[in-house]
Amino acid sequence: MSSTAIAERVVRAACPHDCPDTCAMRVTVAEDRVIRIQGDPDHPPTHGALCTKVSRYAERVEHPERVLYPMKRSGPKGSGQFERVSWDEALGDIARRLQAIAARNPQAVLPYSYAGTMGLLQGEAMAARFFHKLGASLLDRTICASAGAAGLQATYGGKLGMHLEQFAGSKLIVIWGSNSIASNLHFWTFAQQAKRAGAKLWCIDPRRSETADKCHRHLALKPGTDGALALSLMHELITRGWLDADYIERHVEGWPELRERALQWPPERAAQVCGVPADDIRELARDYGTTQPAAIRLNYGMQRVRGGGNAVRLVALLPCLTGAWRHPSGGMLLSASSWFLRAIDHAALQRPDLLAGRRPRTINMSTIGDDLLREGSEAFGPKIEAVVVYNSNPVAVAPESRKVVQGFAREDLFTVVLEHFMTDTADHADYVLPATTQLEHLDLHTSYGHTYVLLNQPALSPRGEAKPNTQIFRELAARMGYDDACFFDTDEALARQALKPGIAYEALQAHGWQKLPLPDAPFAEGGFLTPSGKADARGADHLPNHECAESTPALAAQYPLAMISPPARHFLNSTFVNVKSLRSIEGEPLVEIHPDDAAPRGIATGMLVRVFNDRGSYRCKAEVSTRARPGVVNGLGIWWRKFGVDGTNVNELTHQQLTDLGRAPSFYDCLVQVAADAPATSVAPAVA
Ligand code: SF4
């Protein structure tokens, strides 16, 4: 604490956002205001630095448009017209309406949540208890990562990978499907250290991202062809003699069959499929096969296609074939989440026992557009009558928005949204309940990009009448008459219940974080979590293969461009879009288009264009740029619809078809056409 006239104190916190870095933060406060937000210099993954987005977190907390009071709809659905009501009125009415629906069939109530906060307490703790007790439909949380998760599960037996810090010692780093500078900044710092020490960096990404600019080599493959590339790399490893036969023999299951399959993928074949030169594939294979330690930083962009799960399986097998896992700085990292099963007791938090033998149906969050429009049936179960949304903004982020909007606009749907701001989804609510931000509540964090448990301690008092999600569900439970002892647990009690022996709450309070006790090279001697203990090429009951998107020549002729929708650098999914300073850096919703695709369409930078397909049309500004590869346009996201020219965003064009594994959306298998719409003009929306 400083000795200035105004007493300052430093609070240990954690970044809550859907980002693999899960930074440890130090928040300096005085008189209930933030003085500074900094990265914890002692936390090895954070090493003192936060990204631009979260350095401005105070701007978000004190935002003049924050929802600070319970609000009840006073106009038509979607109009955004609300009036302030008391907590008592809001919770009383919500409980009455949920009880009435539950009396008919509790499965007609659907919770809808994702990673608006990654916190375990403000995520699925008291909320999960509440919905389990109610017997509500379960939610399959697939929207971002479940194809890759299924691929890792099949291959390694869990979401397991390298330690983040070990990338600093790698001699070759393949950054695959990731714009690390924008969305995995702290990995990038370690990759830069490796680069300065002589490591070669490859970037594999359809988009020439800011990260690709800074790597030695960039392979701009077509979206959805990563599995073909991985098979071809295997082909080269086999034919050039770059395999670690001993590691394969002892630690890989199903190699003889996979070997036969890989031999069908010479670089010329993959080059045709991937749209890259065969010699580039050979060069990458040579680098990968002859450099140790070699590491792959895979990220989730590449699995948002129909064959995403199989593609992850194939990439995950590469370090098993070269024995890269023998080294602490070799192997692969897509997700480290399953390491935390040693530290966190999710059942203690979520209490599935409250279902008391009931087995509610499961709704896939990625098909919410279709499911909100479904009538009740024997196959589907009851029509969805109520949705309680927390930590998510489905109207902006779920695929095929036209249907999602139509569903949330149903007059007979009762919608409750726990939020910080009037998002596109909150606009469609019957009640919006003010939730606290990360600086106003307690939470416990794991990470999918590193191996530390963190505690977020509240730095500020709740703004207005905002309450933590835990408290909102606690009070709602009381009004529903739920008197099980678990509904009276405080947030600290929840955190303590979640921690397994080995991670002490007091230690987290004092230091902010604790590293999981894991070996530096976790698979140096095999020990994968599959049933055989080996990396498994047969893990999903079949050999992995390159799976293409479903298309027809007629469709490809009508919509000849592929569209991917990676995150804009200063947004995080749909979070931060309403922070003016960040939005002004991003400018306006735009689509990047290659000069070869722009010229025949008469498109120039700054022009308003229409991007369209059978599902819808999205107008935005064009940026003619070699950041897009020929044949692919990049619709940077995810803008709130209300900031779009026509009140739409890229998800007007995406579809609800699911991936090969993991039931995830294949956002990046999206064919479109682009046409000039108007001369250069500002497309700044009416809502500023
Ligand atoms: S968004 Fe990511 S990089 Fe930024 S502070 Fe949070 S965890 Fe760190």
Short mmCIF file of N, CA and C in Angstrom, two decimals, residues 91-150:
data_model
loop_
_atom_site.label_atom_id
_atom_site.label_comp_id
_atom_site.label_asym_id
_atom_site.label_seq_id
_atom_site.Cartn_x
_atom_site.Cartn_y
_atom_site.Cartn_z
N LEU A 91 -37.19 -10.29 -9.46
CA LEU A 91 -36.97 -11.68 -9.06
C LEU A 91 -38.28 -12.39 -8.73
N GLY A 92 -39.20 -11.64 -8.11
CA GLY A 92 -40.49 -12.25 -7.80
C GLY A 92 -41.22 -12.68 -9.06
N ASP A 93 -41.26 -11.80 -10.04
CA ASP A 93 -41.96 -12.10 -11.29
C ASP A 93 -41.25 -13.23 -12.06
N ILE A 94 -39.92 -13.16 -12.11
CA ILE A 94 -39.17 -14.20 -12.83
C ILE A 94 -39.43 -15.57 -12.17
N ALA A 95 -39.38 -15.61 -10.85
CA ALA A 95 -39.60 -16.90 -10.16
C ALA A 95 -41.01 -17.41 -10.45
N ARG A 96 -41.99 -16.53 -10.40
CA ARG A 96 -43.38 -16.96 -10.67
C ARG A 96 -43.50 -17.54 -12.08
N ARG A 97 -42.88 -16.85 -13.04
CA ARG A 97 -43.04 -17.30 -14.43
C ARG A 97 -42.27 -18.60 -14.68
N LEU A 98 -41.08 -18.73 -14.10
CA LEU A 98 -40.34 -19.99 -14.27
C LEU A 98 -41.07 -21.13 -13.58
N GLN A 99 -41.65 -20.85 -12.43
CA GLN A 99 -42.39 -21.91 -11.72
C GLN A 99 -43.58 -22.38 -12.54
N ALA A 100 -44.27 -21.43 -13.17
CA ALA A 100 -45.44 -21.81 -13.97
C ALA A 100 -45.02 -22.68 -15.15
N ILE A 101 -43.92 -22.33 -15.78
CA ILE A 101 -43.43 -23.14 -16.91
C ILE A 101 -42.97 -24.51 -16.40
N ALA A 102 -42.21 -24.49 -15.29
CA ALA A 102 -41.68 -25.75 -14.75
C ALA A 102 -42.80 -26.68 -14.32
N ALA A 103 -43.92 -26.13 -13.90
CA ALA A 103 -45.04 -26.98 -13.48
C ALA A 103 -45.55 -27.79 -14.67
N ARG A 104 -45.46 -27.20 -15.86
CA ARG A 104 -45.85 -27.96 -17.07
C ARG A 104 -44.73 -28.92 -17.46
N ASN A 105 -43.52 -28.40 -17.58
CA ASN A 105 -42.36 -29.23 -17.91
C ASN A 105 -41.10 -28.39 -17.72
N PRO A 106 -40.27 -28.71 -16.73
CA PRO A 106 -39.10 -27.86 -16.47
C PRO A 106 -38.11 -27.81 -17.63
N GLN A 107 -38.18 -28.82 -18.50
CA GLN A 107 -37.25 -28.81 -19.64
C GLN A 107 -37.58 -27.71 -20.65
N ALA A 108 -38.73 -27.08 -20.47
CA ALA A 108 -39.06 -25.94 -21.35
C ALA A 108 -38.25 -24.70 -20.97
N VAL A 109 -37.51 -24.80 -19.85
CA VAL A 109 -36.61 -23.71 -19.45
C VAL A 109 -35.19 -24.08 -19.90
N LEU A 110 -34.52 -23.13 -20.53
CA LEU A 110 -33.16 -23.37 -21.03
C LEU A 110 -32.18 -22.34 -20.49
N PRO A 111 -31.13 -22.77 -19.77
CA PRO A 111 -30.04 -21.85 -19.47
C PRO A 111 -29.18 -21.68 -20.72
N TYR A 112 -28.66 -20.48 -20.95
CA TYR A 112 -27.78 -20.27 -22.11
C TYR A 112 -26.59 -19.43 -21.65
N SER A 113 -25.43 -20.04 -21.61
CA SER A 113 -24.26 -19.34 -21.10
C SER A 113 -23.01 -19.85 -21.77
N TYR A 114 -21.98 -19.01 -21.80
CA TYR A 114 -20.70 -19.50 -22.27
C TYR A 114 -19.58 -18.79 -21.52
N ALA A 115 -18.65 -18.19 -22.24
CA ALA A 115 -17.42 -17.74 -21.60
C ALA A 115 -17.33 -16.22 -21.49
N GLY A 116 -18.47 -15.55 -21.32
CA GLY A 116 -18.45 -14.11 -21.06
C GLY A 116 -17.58 -13.82 -19.85
N THR A 117 -17.64 -14.69 -18.87
CA THR A 117 -16.56 -14.79 -17.89
C THR A 117 -16.13 -16.24 -17.87
N MET A 118 -14.82 -16.44 -17.73
CA MET A 118 -14.29 -17.81 -17.61
C MET A 118 -14.27 -18.24 -16.15
N GLY A 119 -14.75 -17.38 -15.26
CA GLY A 119 -14.71 -17.69 -13.83
C GLY A 119 -15.57 -18.90 -13.49
N LEU A 120 -15.06 -19.72 -12.59
CA LEU A 120 -15.80 -20.93 -12.23
C LEU A 120 -17.00 -20.61 -11.35
N LEU A 121 -16.93 -19.55 -10.55
CA LEU A 121 -18.04 -19.23 -9.65
C LEU A 121 -19.14 -18.48 -10.39
N GLN A 122 -18.75 -17.45 -11.12
CA GLN A 122 -19.76 -16.65 -11.83
C GLN A 122 -20.19 -17.33 -13.12
N GLY A 123 -19.56 -18.45 -13.45
CA GLY A 123 -19.99 -19.28 -14.58
C GLY A 123 -20.95 -20.34 -14.07
N GLU A 124 -20.49 -21.60 -14.13
CA GLU A 124 -21.42 -22.70 -13.82
C GLU A 124 -21.24 -23.18 -12.38
N ALA A 125 -21.64 -22.40 -11.42
CA ALA A 125 -21.61 -22.85 -10.02
C ALA A 125 -23.03 -22.75 -9.47
N MET A 126 -23.36 -21.59 -8.89
CA MET A 126 -24.72 -21.44 -8.35
C MET A 126 -25.76 -21.54 -9.49
N ALA A 127 -25.39 -21.07 -10.67
CA ALA A 127 -26.31 -21.18 -11.81
C ALA A 127 -26.61 -22.64 -12.11
N ALA A 128 -25.56 -23.46 -12.17
CA ALA A 128 -25.76 -24.88 -12.48
C ALA A 128 -26.61 -25.55 -11.39
N ARG A 129 -26.34 -25.20 -10.13
CA ARG A 129 -27.15 -25.76 -9.04
C ARG A 129 -28.62 -25.41 -9.24
N PHE A 130 -28.86 -24.15 -9.59
CA PHE A 130 -30.24 -23.68 -9.76
C PHE A 130 -30.94 -24.48 -10.88
N PHE A 131 -30.27 -24.60 -12.01
CA PHE A 131 -30.94 -25.26 -13.13
C PHE A 131 -31.03 -26.78 -12.91
N HIS A 132 -30.07 -27.34 -12.22
CA HIS A 132 -30.18 -28.77 -11.88
C HIS A 132 -31.37 -29.01 -10.95
N LYS A 133 -31.52 -28.15 -9.97
CA LYS A 133 -32.65 -28.31 -9.04
C LYS A 133 -33.98 -28.17 -9.79
N LEU A 134 -34.01 -27.21 -10.71
CA LEU A 134 -35.23 -26.97 -11.48
C LEU A 134 -35.55 -28.15 -12.41
N GLY A 135 -34.49 -28.82 -12.89
CA GLY A 135 -34.69 -29.88 -13.91
C GLY A 135 -34.78 -29.30 -15.30
N ALA A 136 -34.15 -28.13 -15.49
CA ALA A 136 -34.18 -27.46 -16.79
C ALA A 136 -33.42 -28.27 -17.83
N SER A 137 -33.62 -27.93 -19.10
CA SER A 137 -32.82 -28.55 -20.16
C SER A 137 -31.35 -28.29 -19.88
N LEU A 138 -30.52 -29.25 -20.26
CA LEU A 138 -29.07 -29.04 -20.16
C LEU A 138 -28.60 -28.35 -21.43
N LEU A 139 -27.48 -27.65 -21.34
CA LEU A 139 -26.95 -26.94 -22.51
C LEU A 139 -25.62 -27.57 -22.91
N ASP A 140 -25.51 -27.93 -24.18
CA ASP A 140 -24.25 -28.44 -24.72
C ASP A 140 -23.45 -27.21 -25.16
N ARG A 141 -22.37 -26.92 -24.43
CA ARG A 141 -21.63 -25.66 -24.65
C ARG A 141 -20.55 -25.88 -25.71
N THR A 142 -20.96 -25.74 -26.96
CA THR A 142 -20.13 -26.17 -28.09
C THR A 142 -19.61 -25.04 -28.96
N ILE A 143 -19.97 -23.80 -28.66
CA ILE A 143 -19.88 -22.78 -29.72
C ILE A 143 -18.46 -22.46 -30.14
N CYS A 144 -17.49 -22.76 -29.30
CA CYS A 144 -16.14 -22.31 -29.64
C CYS A 144 -15.16 -23.46 -29.89
N ALA A 145 -15.15 -24.42 -29.00
CA ALA A 145 -13.96 -25.27 -28.92
C ALA A 145 -14.23 -26.77 -28.90
N SER A 146 -15.48 -27.19 -29.02
CA SER A 146 -15.74 -28.60 -28.71
C SER A 146 -15.27 -29.56 -29.80
N ALA A 147 -15.09 -29.10 -31.04
CA ALA A 147 -14.54 -30.01 -32.06
C ALA A 147 -13.09 -30.32 -31.72
N GLY A 148 -12.34 -29.29 -31.40
CA GLY A 148 -10.94 -29.51 -31.03
C GLY A 148 -10.81 -30.30 -29.75
N ALA A 149 -11.71 -30.02 -28.81
CA ALA A 149 -11.68 -30.76 -27.55
C ALA A 149 -11.90 -32.24 -27.80
N ALA A 150 -12.85 -32.55 -28.68
CA ALA A 150 -13.12 -33.96 -28.98
C ALA A 150 -11.91 -34.59 -29.69
#
